[in-house]
Coordinates of C-alpha atoms in Angstrom, one line a residue:
X1 CA 115.4 184.5 67.4
X2 CA 115.0 188.3 67.5
X3 CA 117.3 190.6 65.9
X4 CA 117.3 194.6 67.0
X5 CA 119.2 197.7 65.8
X6 CA 119.8 200.6 67.9
X7 CA 119.2 203.9 66.0
X8 CA 118.1 207.5 66.1
X9 CA 117.3 207.4 62.2
X10 CA 113.7 207.6 61.4
X11 CA 111.9 204.8 59.9
X12 CA 111.2 202.8 57.3
X13 CA 114.2 200.6 57.7
X14 CA 115.2 198.2 55.0
X15 CA 115.7 194.5 56.0
X16 CA 117.5 192.0 54.1
X17 CA 118.5 188.1 55.4
X18 CA 120.0 185.3 53.8
X19 CA 120.7 181.8 55.3
X20 CA 123.0 179.4 53.5
X21 CA 124.2 176.0 54.3
X22 CA 126.8 173.7 52.8
X23 CA 125.9 169.9 53.1
X24 CA 129.0 167.9 53.8
X25 CA 129.3 164.2 54.4
X26 CA 128.7 163.1 57.9
X27 CA 131.9 161.1 59.3
X28 CA 131.6 157.5 60.2
X29 CA 133.0 158.1 63.6
X30 CA 132.0 161.0 66.2
X31 CA 135.6 162.0 66.4
X32 CA 135.9 162.4 62.5
X33 CA 135.4 165.5 60.5
X34 CA 132.9 166.0 57.8
X35 CA 133.8 165.0 54.1
X36 CA 133.1 166.6 50.7
X37 CA 130.4 168.8 50.1
X38 CA 127.4 167.3 48.2
X39 CA 125.1 170.1 47.9
X40 CA 124.6 173.9 48.9
X41 CA 121.2 175.2 50.1
X42 CA 120.0 179.0 50.6
X43 CA 117.2 181.1 51.2
X44 CA 116.7 184.8 51.4
X45 CA 114.2 187.5 52.0
X46 CA 113.8 191.1 52.4
X47 CA 111.2 193.6 53.5
X48 CA 110.6 197.3 54.9
X49 CA 109.5 197.8 58.4
X50 CA 109.0 200.7 60.9
X51 CA 110.3 198.5 63.7
X52 CA 113.7 198.4 64.9
X53 CA 113.3 194.6 65.8
X54 CA 112.5 191.3 63.7
X55 CA 111.6 187.9 64.8
X56 CA 113.5 185.6 62.4
X57 CA 110.8 183.6 60.9
X58 CA 112.7 182.7 57.6
X59 CA 109.6 182.8 55.5
X60 CA 107.8 180.8 58.0
X61 CA 110.4 177.9 57.7
X62 CA 112.5 176.0 59.8
X63 CA 116.1 176.4 58.5
X64 CA 119.7 176.2 59.7
X65 CA 123.1 177.2 58.7
X66 CA 124.8 180.7 58.6
X67 CA 122.3 183.5 58.9
X68 CA 123.3 187.1 57.7
X69 CA 121.1 190.2 58.5
X70 CA 121.5 193.4 57.1
X71 CA 119.7 196.6 57.8
X72 CA 119.8 199.9 56.3
X73 CA 118.5 202.7 58.6
X74 CA 119.2 206.3 56.6
X75 CA 122.8 206.3 55.9
X76 CA 123.9 203.6 58.6
X77 CA 124.0 200.1 57.8
X78 CA 123.9 197.1 60.3
X79 CA 125.0 193.6 59.8
X80 CA 125.0 190.6 61.9
X81 CA 125.9 186.8 61.4
X82 CA 124.9 183.9 63.3
X83 CA 125.0 180.1 62.7
X84 CA 121.8 178.2 63.4
X85 CA 122.1 174.6 64.6
X86 CA 119.7 171.9 65.1
X87 CA 118.6 169.7 68.0
X88 CA 117.5 165.8 67.7
X89 CA 114.2 165.1 69.1
X90 CA 113.9 162.0 71.4
X91 CA 113.2 158.7 70.1
X92 CA 110.0 158.9 71.8
X93 CA 109.0 161.8 70.2
X94 CA 109.6 160.7 67.0
X95 CA 107.7 157.2 67.6
X96 CA 104.8 159.3 68.8
X97 CA 105.0 161.5 65.6
X98 CA 105.0 158.2 63.3
X99 CA 102.1 156.7 65.0
X100 CA 100.1 159.5 63.8
X101 CA 100.8 158.6 60.0
X102 CA 99.0 155.9 58.6
X103 CA 100.4 152.9 56.7
X104 CA 103.7 153.1 58.0
X105 CA 104.1 149.9 59.7
X106 CA 107.9 148.9 60.0
X107 CA 109.0 152.6 59.1
X108 CA 110.6 152.6 62.6
X109 CA 113.0 149.8 61.6
X110 CA 114.3 151.9 58.7
X111 CA 114.5 155.0 60.8
X112 CA 116.6 152.9 63.2
X113 CA 118.7 151.4 60.3
X114 CA 119.3 154.9 58.2
X115 CA 120.0 157.3 61.2
X116 CA 119.2 155.8 64.7
X117 CA 116.4 158.2 64.9
X118 CA 118.8 161.1 64.4
X119 CA 118.3 164.2 62.2
X120 CA 121.3 165.8 63.3
X121 CA 124.9 164.6 64.0
X122 CA 125.8 164.8 67.4
X123 CA 129.0 166.5 67.4
X124 CA 128.0 169.6 65.3
X125 CA 124.3 169.7 65.5
X126 CA 123.9 169.9 61.8
X127 CA 121.9 167.5 59.5
X128 CA 123.1 163.9 58.8
X129 CA 124.5 163.7 55.4
X130 CA 125.5 160.5 53.4
X131 CA 127.9 160.1 50.5
X132 CA 124.9 159.2 48.3
X133 CA 123.1 162.6 49.2
X134 CA 120.9 161.0 51.7
X135 CA 119.6 163.7 54.1
X136 CA 118.3 163.8 57.5
X137 CA 116.7 161.0 59.6
X138 CA 115.0 159.4 56.8
X139 CA 118.0 159.8 54.6
X140 CA 116.1 161.3 51.7
X141 CA 117.7 161.1 48.5
X142 CA 115.0 160.8 45.6
X143 CA 113.2 162.8 45.5
X144 CA 115.8 165.1 46.2
X145 CA 114.7 167.0 49.6
X146 CA 114.1 170.9 49.9
X147 CA 116.1 173.0 52.4
X148 CA 113.4 172.7 55.1
X149 CA 113.1 169.0 54.7
X150 CA 116.7 168.8 55.7
X151 CA 116.6 170.8 58.9
X152 CA 112.9 170.4 60.1
X153 CA 112.7 166.8 61.3
X154 CA 109.0 166.5 61.1
X155 CA 109.3 167.5 57.3
X156 CA 111.8 165.1 56.9
X157 CA 109.6 162.5 58.3
X158 CA 106.7 163.7 56.2
X159 CA 108.6 163.4 53.1
X160 CA 110.2 159.9 54.0
X161 CA 106.7 158.4 55.0
X162 CA 105.2 159.7 51.8
X163 CA 107.9 157.8 49.8
X164 CA 107.3 154.7 52.0
X165 CA 103.7 154.6 51.4
X166 CA 104.3 155.1 47.7
X167 CA 107.0 152.0 47.9
X168 CA 104.2 149.9 49.8
X169 CA 101.7 150.9 47.2
X170 CA 104.1 149.8 44.3
X171 CA 104.9 146.5 46.4
X172 CA 101.1 145.4 46.5
X173 CA 100.9 146.4 42.8
X174 CA 103.9 144.5 42.1
X175 CA 102.1 141.0 43.5
X176 CA 99.5 141.4 40.6
X177 CA 96.8 139.9 42.7
X178 CA 98.5 137.0 44.0
X179 CA 97.9 136.3 47.8
X180 CA 100.6 137.8 50.2
X181 CA 101.5 137.9 53.8
X182 CA 102.1 141.0 56.0
X183 CA 105.7 139.5 56.3
X184 CA 106.0 139.4 52.6
X185 CA 104.6 143.0 52.0
X186 CA 107.4 144.2 54.4
X187 CA 110.1 142.6 52.6
X188 CA 108.9 143.9 49.4
X189 CA 108.4 147.2 50.5
X190 CA 111.9 147.7 52.6
X191 CA 113.4 146.4 49.4
X192 CA 111.9 149.0 47.1
X193 CA 112.8 151.7 49.7
X194 CA 116.4 150.7 49.0
X195 CA 116.1 149.7 45.5
X196 CA 114.8 146.7 43.2
X197 CA 112.3 144.0 44.3
X198 CA 112.2 141.1 46.6
X199 CA 110.0 138.8 45.1
X200 CA 109.1 137.1 41.7
X201 CA 106.2 135.0 41.2
X202 CA 106.8 131.3 40.4
X203 CA 103.9 130.2 38.1
X204 CA 104.9 126.5 38.7
X205 CA 104.8 126.6 42.6
X206 CA 102.1 129.2 42.5
X207 CA 104.2 131.2 45.2
X208 CA 106.1 134.4 45.5
X209 CA 109.7 133.4 45.6
X210 CA 112.9 135.7 47.0
X211 CA 115.0 136.6 44.0
X212 CA 118.3 134.9 44.1
X213 CA 121.0 137.0 46.0
X214 CA 123.8 136.3 48.1
X215 CA 124.1 138.9 50.8
X216 CA 127.2 140.1 52.8
X217 CA 125.9 139.6 56.5
X218 CA 128.5 141.9 57.6
X219 CA 127.0 144.8 55.9
X220 CA 123.4 146.4 55.6
X221 CA 122.8 146.3 51.9
X222 CA 125.7 144.6 49.8
X223 CA 125.2 141.2 47.9
X224 CA 126.3 139.3 44.9
X225 CA 124.6 137.7 42.1
X226 CA 125.3 134.1 42.2
X227 CA 124.4 133.8 38.6
X228 CA 127.3 136.1 37.6
X229 CA 130.5 133.9 36.5
X230 CA 132.7 136.0 38.5
X231 CA 131.0 135.1 41.7
X232 CA 129.5 131.5 40.7
X233 CA 130.7 128.7 43.2
X234 CA 132.2 131.2 45.9
X235 CA 130.9 131.4 49.3
X236 CA 130.0 134.5 51.1
X237 CA 133.2 134.5 53.1
X238 CA 135.3 134.2 50.0
X239 CA 133.3 137.1 48.2
X240 CA 133.6 139.2 51.2
X241 CA 137.5 138.7 51.4
X242 CA 137.9 139.6 47.8
X243 CA 135.6 142.7 47.8
X244 CA 135.5 144.2 51.2
X245 CA 138.2 146.8 50.4
X246 CA 136.3 148.0 47.3
X247 CA 133.0 148.8 49.5
X248 CA 134.5 152.3 50.6
X249 CA 134.9 153.3 46.9
X250 CA 131.3 153.0 46.5
X251 CA 130.1 152.6 43.0
X252 CA 133.7 153.1 41.8
X253 CA 134.7 150.0 43.6
X254 CA 132.4 147.9 41.4
X255 CA 134.6 146.6 38.4
X256 CA 134.9 143.2 36.3
X257 CA 136.7 141.7 39.1
X258 CA 134.7 142.8 41.8
X259 CA 131.3 142.1 40.9
X260 CA 129.1 143.0 44.0
X261 CA 126.3 145.5 44.3
X262 CA 124.0 147.4 46.5
X263 CA 121.0 145.3 47.0
X264 CA 117.6 146.2 48.4
X265 CA 117.1 142.3 49.1
X266 CA 119.9 142.4 51.5
X267 CA 118.8 145.7 53.0
X268 CA 115.3 144.1 53.6
X269 CA 116.9 140.8 54.9
X270 CA 119.3 142.7 57.3
X271 CA 116.6 144.9 58.8
X272 CA 114.1 142.1 59.3
X273 CA 116.7 139.8 60.5
X274 CA 116.7 137.3 57.8

């Protein structure tokens, strides 16, 4: 993107640019509008140049949002504002990029679950934003992504796969030297990506065993602790009927009468088809 001024004023010229973007929650439906603002991003720069043109490199970063450019040429001032949008890569391009990154087996399943391989919302070409402040293709939350990691899908992938690799290392460490299968490693890694741990070691049976969690099969990561007296003795169907209207309230919907929880165990089971 190139900006140009037309002036008879002699150089040098004072250039200044600012790009800002307010991250609003993406709608559930394509026809819907974005929701509340969860975070704001900004970047700025200034320089002096003898040129009347400037290639908007934005500190050598790929960024999007409202870009304002100001130029002072003698006593004359120029100002231009544009909105920079994004474009999704193809699924094949994403998979080809992922293939180059080691220790990411199964991460394509997470991308399918989190964003359907999309960094940008189709209707407005701005990054995908979740209510829990998850951003972009990998829905990065913690650590909180940078401005470029939100807008640049490759940087988003780098951040996401780095976190996935750490969760994989944590999973292996959690086994404490006990034997495990590739399938067990996937379950433990996927659970830790979402939160919590999948297995516990049973010293009596000498096996890794799934921790007790009843999952709502109609969701991706919601379940109940069967040991909780409020949930004890109830079926999945009964608990779903009791709590389903509370899910949309997110954590505010978790109360003494509605003892559901977000569960990494249920997340892993959902993705891996258990």
